[in-house]
mmCIF file of C-alpha atoms in Angstrom:
data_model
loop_
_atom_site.group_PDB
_atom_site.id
_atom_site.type_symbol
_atom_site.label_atom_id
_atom_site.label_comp_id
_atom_site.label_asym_id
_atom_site.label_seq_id
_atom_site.Cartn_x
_atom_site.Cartn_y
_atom_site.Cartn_z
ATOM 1 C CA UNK A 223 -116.624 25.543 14.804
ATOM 2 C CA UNK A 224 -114.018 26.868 12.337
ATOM 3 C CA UNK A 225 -113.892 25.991 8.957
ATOM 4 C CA UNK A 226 -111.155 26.897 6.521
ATOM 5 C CA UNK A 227 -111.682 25.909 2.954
ATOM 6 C CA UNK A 228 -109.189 28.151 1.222
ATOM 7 C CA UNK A 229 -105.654 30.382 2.549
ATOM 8 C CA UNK A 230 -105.225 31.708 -1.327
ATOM 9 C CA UNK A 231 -103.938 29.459 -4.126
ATOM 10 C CA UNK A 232 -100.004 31.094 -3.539
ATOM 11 C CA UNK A 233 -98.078 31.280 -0.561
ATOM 12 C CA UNK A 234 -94.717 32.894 -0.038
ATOM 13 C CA UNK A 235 -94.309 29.915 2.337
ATOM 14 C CA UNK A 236 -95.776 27.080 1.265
ATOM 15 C CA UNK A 237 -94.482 24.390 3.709
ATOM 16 C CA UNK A 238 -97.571 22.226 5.586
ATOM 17 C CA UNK A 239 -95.824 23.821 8.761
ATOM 18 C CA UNK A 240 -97.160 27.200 8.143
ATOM 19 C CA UNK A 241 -100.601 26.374 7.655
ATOM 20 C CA UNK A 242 -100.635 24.681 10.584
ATOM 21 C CA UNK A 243 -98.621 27.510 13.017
ATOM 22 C CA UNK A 244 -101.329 29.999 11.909
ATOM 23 C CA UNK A 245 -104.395 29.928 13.698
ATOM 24 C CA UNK A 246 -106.825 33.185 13.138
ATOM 25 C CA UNK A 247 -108.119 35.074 16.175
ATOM 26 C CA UNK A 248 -111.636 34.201 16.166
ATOM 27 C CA UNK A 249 -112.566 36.106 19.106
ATOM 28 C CA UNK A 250 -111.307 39.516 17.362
ATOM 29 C CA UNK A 251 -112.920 38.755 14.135
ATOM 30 C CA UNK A 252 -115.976 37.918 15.519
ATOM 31 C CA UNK A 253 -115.977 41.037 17.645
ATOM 32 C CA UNK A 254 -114.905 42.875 14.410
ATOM 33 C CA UNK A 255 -118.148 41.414 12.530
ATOM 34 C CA UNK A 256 -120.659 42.273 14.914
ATOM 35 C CA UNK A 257 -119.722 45.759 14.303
ATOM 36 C CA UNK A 258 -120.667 45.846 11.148
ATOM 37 C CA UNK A 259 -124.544 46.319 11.178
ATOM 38 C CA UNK A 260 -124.610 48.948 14.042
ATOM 39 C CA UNK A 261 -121.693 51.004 11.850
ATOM 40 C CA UNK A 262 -123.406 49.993 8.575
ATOM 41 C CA UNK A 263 -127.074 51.004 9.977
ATOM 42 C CA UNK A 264 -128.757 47.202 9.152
ATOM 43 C CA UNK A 265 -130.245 44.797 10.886
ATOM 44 C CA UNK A 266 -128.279 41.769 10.694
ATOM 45 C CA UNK A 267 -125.280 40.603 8.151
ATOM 46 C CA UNK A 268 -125.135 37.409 7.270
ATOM 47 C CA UNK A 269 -121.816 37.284 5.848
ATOM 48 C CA UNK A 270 -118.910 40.022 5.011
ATOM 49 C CA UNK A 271 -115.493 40.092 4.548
ATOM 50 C CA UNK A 272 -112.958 40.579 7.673
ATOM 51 C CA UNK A 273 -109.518 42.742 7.021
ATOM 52 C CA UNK A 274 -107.248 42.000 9.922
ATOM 53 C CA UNK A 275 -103.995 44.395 9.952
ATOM 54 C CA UNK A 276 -102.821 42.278 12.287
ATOM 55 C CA UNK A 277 -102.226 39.283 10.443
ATOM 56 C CA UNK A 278 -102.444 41.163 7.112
ATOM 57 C CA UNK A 279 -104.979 38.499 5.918
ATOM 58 C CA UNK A 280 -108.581 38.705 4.241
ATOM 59 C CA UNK A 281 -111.165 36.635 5.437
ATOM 60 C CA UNK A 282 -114.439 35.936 3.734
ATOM 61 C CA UNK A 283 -116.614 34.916 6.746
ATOM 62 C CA UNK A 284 -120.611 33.920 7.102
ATOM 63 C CA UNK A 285 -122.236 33.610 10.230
ATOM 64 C CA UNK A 286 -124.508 30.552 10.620
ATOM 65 C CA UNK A 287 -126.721 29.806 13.994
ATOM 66 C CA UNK A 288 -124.397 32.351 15.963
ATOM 67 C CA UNK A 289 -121.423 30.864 14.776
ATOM 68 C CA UNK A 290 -118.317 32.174 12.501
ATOM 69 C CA UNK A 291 -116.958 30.352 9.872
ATOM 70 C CA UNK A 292 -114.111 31.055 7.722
ATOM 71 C CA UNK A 293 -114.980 30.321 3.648
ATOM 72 C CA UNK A 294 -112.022 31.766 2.531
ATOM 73 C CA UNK A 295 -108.833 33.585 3.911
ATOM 74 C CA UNK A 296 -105.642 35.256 1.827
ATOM 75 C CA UNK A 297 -102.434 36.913 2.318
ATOM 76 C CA UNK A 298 -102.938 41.183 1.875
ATOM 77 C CA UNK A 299 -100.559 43.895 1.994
ATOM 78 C CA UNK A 300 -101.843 47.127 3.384
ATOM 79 C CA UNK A 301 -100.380 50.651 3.461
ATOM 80 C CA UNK A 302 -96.692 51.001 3.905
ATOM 81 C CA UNK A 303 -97.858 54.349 5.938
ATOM 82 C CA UNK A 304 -100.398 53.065 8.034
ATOM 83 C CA UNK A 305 -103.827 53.115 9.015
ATOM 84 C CA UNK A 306 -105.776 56.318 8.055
ATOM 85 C CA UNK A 307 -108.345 58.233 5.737
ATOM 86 C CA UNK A 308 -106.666 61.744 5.224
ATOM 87 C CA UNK A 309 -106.404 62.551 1.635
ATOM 88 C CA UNK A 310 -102.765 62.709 0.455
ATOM 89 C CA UNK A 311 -101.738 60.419 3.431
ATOM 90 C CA UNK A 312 -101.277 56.934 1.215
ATOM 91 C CA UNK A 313 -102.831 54.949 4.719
ATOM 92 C CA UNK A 314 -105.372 52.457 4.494
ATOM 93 C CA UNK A 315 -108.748 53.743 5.719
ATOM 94 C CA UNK A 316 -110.349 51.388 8.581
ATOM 95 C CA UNK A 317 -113.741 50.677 9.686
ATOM 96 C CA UNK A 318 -116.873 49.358 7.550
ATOM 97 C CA UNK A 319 -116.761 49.786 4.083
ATOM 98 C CA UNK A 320 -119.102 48.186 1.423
ATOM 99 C CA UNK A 321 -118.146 46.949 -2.020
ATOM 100 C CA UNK A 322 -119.419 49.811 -4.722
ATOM 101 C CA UNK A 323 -118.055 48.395 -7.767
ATOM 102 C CA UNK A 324 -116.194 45.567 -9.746
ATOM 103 C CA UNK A 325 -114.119 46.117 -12.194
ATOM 104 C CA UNK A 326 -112.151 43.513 -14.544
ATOM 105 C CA UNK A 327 -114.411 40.636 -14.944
ATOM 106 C CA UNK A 328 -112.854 38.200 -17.597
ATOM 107 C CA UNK A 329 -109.697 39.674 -18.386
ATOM 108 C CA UNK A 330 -106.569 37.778 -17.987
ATOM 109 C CA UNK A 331 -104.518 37.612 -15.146
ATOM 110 C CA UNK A 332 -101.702 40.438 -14.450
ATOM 111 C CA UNK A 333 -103.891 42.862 -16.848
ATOM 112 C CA UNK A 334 -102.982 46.795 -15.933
ATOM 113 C CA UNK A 335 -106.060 49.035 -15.406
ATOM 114 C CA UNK A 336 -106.176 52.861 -15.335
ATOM 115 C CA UNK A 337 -109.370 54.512 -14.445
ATOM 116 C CA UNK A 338 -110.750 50.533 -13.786
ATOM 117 C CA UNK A 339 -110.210 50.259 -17.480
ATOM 118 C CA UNK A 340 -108.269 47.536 -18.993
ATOM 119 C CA UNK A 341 -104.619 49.034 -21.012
ATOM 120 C CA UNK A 342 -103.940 46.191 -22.929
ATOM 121 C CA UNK A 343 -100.222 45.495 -20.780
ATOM 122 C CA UNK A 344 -100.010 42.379 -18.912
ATOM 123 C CA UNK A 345 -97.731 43.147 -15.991
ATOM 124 C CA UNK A 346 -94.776 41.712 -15.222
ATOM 125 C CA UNK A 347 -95.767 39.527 -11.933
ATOM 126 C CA UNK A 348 -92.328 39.392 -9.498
ATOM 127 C CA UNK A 349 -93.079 36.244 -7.060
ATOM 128 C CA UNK A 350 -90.037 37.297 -4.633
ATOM 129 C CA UNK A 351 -88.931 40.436 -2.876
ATOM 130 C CA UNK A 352 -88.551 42.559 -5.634
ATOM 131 C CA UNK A 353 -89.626 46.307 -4.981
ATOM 132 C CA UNK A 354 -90.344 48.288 -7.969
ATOM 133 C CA UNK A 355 -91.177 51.937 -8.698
ATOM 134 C CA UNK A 356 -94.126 50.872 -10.768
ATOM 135 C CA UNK A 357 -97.514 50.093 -8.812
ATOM 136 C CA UNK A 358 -99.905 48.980 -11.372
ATOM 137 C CA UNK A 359 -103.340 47.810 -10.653
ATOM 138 C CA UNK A 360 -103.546 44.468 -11.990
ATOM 139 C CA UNK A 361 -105.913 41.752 -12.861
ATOM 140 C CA UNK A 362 -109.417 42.663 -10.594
ATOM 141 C CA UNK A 363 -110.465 45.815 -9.077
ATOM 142 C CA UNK A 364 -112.889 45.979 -6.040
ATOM 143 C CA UNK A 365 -114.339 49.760 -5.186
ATOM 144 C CA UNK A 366 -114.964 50.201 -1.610
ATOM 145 C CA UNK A 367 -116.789 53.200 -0.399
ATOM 146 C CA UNK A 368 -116.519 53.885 3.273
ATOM 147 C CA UNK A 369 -119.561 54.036 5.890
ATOM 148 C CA UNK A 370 -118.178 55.639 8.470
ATOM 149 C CA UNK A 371 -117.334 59.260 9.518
ATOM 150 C CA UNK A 372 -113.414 58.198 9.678
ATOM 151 C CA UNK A 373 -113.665 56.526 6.349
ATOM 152 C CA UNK A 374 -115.732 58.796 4.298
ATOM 153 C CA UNK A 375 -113.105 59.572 2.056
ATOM 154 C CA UNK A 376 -112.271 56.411 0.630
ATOM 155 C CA UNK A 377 -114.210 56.253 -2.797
ATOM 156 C CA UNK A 378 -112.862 59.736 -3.649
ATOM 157 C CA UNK A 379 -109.463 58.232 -2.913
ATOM 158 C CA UNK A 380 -109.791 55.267 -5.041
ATOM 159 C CA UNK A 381 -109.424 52.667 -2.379
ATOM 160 C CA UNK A 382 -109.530 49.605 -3.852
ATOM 161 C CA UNK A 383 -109.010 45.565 -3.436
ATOM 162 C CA UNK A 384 -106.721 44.943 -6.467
ATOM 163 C CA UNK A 385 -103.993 42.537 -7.793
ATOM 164 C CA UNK A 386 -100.642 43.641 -7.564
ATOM 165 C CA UNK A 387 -97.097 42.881 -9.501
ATOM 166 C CA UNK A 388 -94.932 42.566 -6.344
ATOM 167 C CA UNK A 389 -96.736 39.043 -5.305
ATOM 168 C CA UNK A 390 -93.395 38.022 -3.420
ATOM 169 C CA UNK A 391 -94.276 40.966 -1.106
ATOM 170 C CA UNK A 392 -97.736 39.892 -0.202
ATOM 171 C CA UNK A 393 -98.378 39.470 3.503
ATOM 172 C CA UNK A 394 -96.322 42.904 4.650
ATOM 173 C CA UNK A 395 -97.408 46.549 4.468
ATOM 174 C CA UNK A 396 -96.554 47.716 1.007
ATOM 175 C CA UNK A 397 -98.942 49.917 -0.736
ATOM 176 C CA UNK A 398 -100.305 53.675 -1.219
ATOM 177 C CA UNK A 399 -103.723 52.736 0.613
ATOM 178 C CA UNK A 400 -105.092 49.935 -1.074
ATOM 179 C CA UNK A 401 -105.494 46.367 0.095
ATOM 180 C CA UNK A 402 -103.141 44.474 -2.277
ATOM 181 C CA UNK A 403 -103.223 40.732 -3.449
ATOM 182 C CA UNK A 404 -101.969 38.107 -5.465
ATOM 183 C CA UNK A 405 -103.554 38.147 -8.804
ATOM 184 C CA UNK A 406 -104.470 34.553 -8.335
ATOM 185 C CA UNK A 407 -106.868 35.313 -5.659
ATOM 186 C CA UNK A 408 -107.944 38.078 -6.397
ATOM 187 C CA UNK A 409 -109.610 36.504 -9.430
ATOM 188 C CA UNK A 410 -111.349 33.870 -7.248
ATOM 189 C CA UNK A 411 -111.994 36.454 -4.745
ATOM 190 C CA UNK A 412 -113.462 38.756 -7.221
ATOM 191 C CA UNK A 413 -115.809 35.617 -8.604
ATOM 192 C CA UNK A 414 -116.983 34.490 -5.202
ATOM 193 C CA UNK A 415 -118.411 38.259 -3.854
ATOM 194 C CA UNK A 416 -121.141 40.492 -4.992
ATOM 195 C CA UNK A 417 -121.535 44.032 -5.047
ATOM 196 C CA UNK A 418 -122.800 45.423 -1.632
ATOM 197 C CA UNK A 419 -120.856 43.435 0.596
ATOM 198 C CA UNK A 420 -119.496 44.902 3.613
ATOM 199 C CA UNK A 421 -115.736 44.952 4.392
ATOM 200 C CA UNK A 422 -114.542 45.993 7.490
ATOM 201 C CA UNK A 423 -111.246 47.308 7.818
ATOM 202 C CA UNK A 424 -109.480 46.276 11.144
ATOM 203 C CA UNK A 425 -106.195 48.283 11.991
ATOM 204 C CA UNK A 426 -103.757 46.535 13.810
ATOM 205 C CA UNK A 427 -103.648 46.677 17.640
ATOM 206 C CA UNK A 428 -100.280 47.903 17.631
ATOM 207 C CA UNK A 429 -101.393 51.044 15.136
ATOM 208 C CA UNK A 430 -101.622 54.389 17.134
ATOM 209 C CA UNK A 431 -103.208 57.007 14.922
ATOM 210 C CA UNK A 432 -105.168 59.402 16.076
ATOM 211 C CA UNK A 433 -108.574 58.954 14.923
ATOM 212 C CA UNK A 434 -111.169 58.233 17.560
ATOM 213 C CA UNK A 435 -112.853 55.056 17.439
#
């Protein structure tokens, strides 16, 4: 049974019709989550959070009595250079990851951080396809540190869950590595998870780098 409480409180199509065209692959996330304790080394996860690069969503998912349901699900943007975990590459690292830190708690939405410390400048939030220079870090920070031998380098690159200024470009590859999102949800996402939670970084099917699985 699939429940969906929440797709994000913004949409850069809003129409009923949208919600209803999209239908996750259940099949691939649950594959995807049963991953995670053999990769993680523990016995059983009971919930985690589900990256697909396919769909460029986030899914917050439990599993109850053998089955997967959905709490939450948003709209991401990845890497505008792909999936990957070499230093100076700007890719989004794959594979299981766990939540390290969070950063942010309590400030107000669209607040820049450097060094996951607040600057005092509320960004200016662009809700359509603007592309800027600038790529603050805005309103939440999550930390994830990688678990795997192809994602071992993502603390050390600062690969983080974060709020973003170019919300009208949420839901296609945009970043330098991080998982971007509208501030919005990132502030209920950031409210809703704990540190210690697994994240697992799907790549899209279509992605062909090199890195062995």
């Amino acid at each position: 049974m699939l429940i969906v409480l929440s797709f994000g409180s913004c949409k850069k199509d809003p129409s009923p019709e949208a919600d209803k065209a999209y239908q996750p692959n259940l099949q691939r996330l649950r594959r995807h989550f049963n991953e995670i304790p053999r990769r993680a080394g523990t016995a059983t996860v009971d919930s985690a959070v589900l990256i697909d690069g396919n769909d460029n969503k986030l899914f917050l998912v439990s599993d109850s009595n053998g089955e997967l349901t959905i709490i939450a699900a948003y709209d991401i943007s990845p890497s505008k250079y792909g999936y990957g975990s070499a230093r100076g590459s700007n890719q989004t690292p794959r594979g299981v990851h766990e939540i390290a830190g969070k950063y942010g708690a309590g400030q107000p939405s669209g607040m820049c951080f450097y060094d996951r410390k607040p600057t005092g400048e509320i960004a200016t939030i662009y809700t359509d396809t603007t592309d800027v220079e600038d790529d603050p870090v805005t309103s939440r920070i999550l930390w994830l540190k990688g678990l795997e031998d192809i994602n071992r380098t993502s603390y050390w690159r600062f690969i983080y869950i974060h709020g973003t200024n170019e919300e009208g470009l949420i839901g296609t590859p945009q970043s330098k590595g991080c998982i971007r999102m509208r501030n919005s949800d990132i502030i209920e996402f950031f409210d809703t998870i704990d540190t210690g939670m697994y994240v697992n970084i799907i790549r899209p099917e279509n992605d062909t780098d090199s890195e062995e699985e």
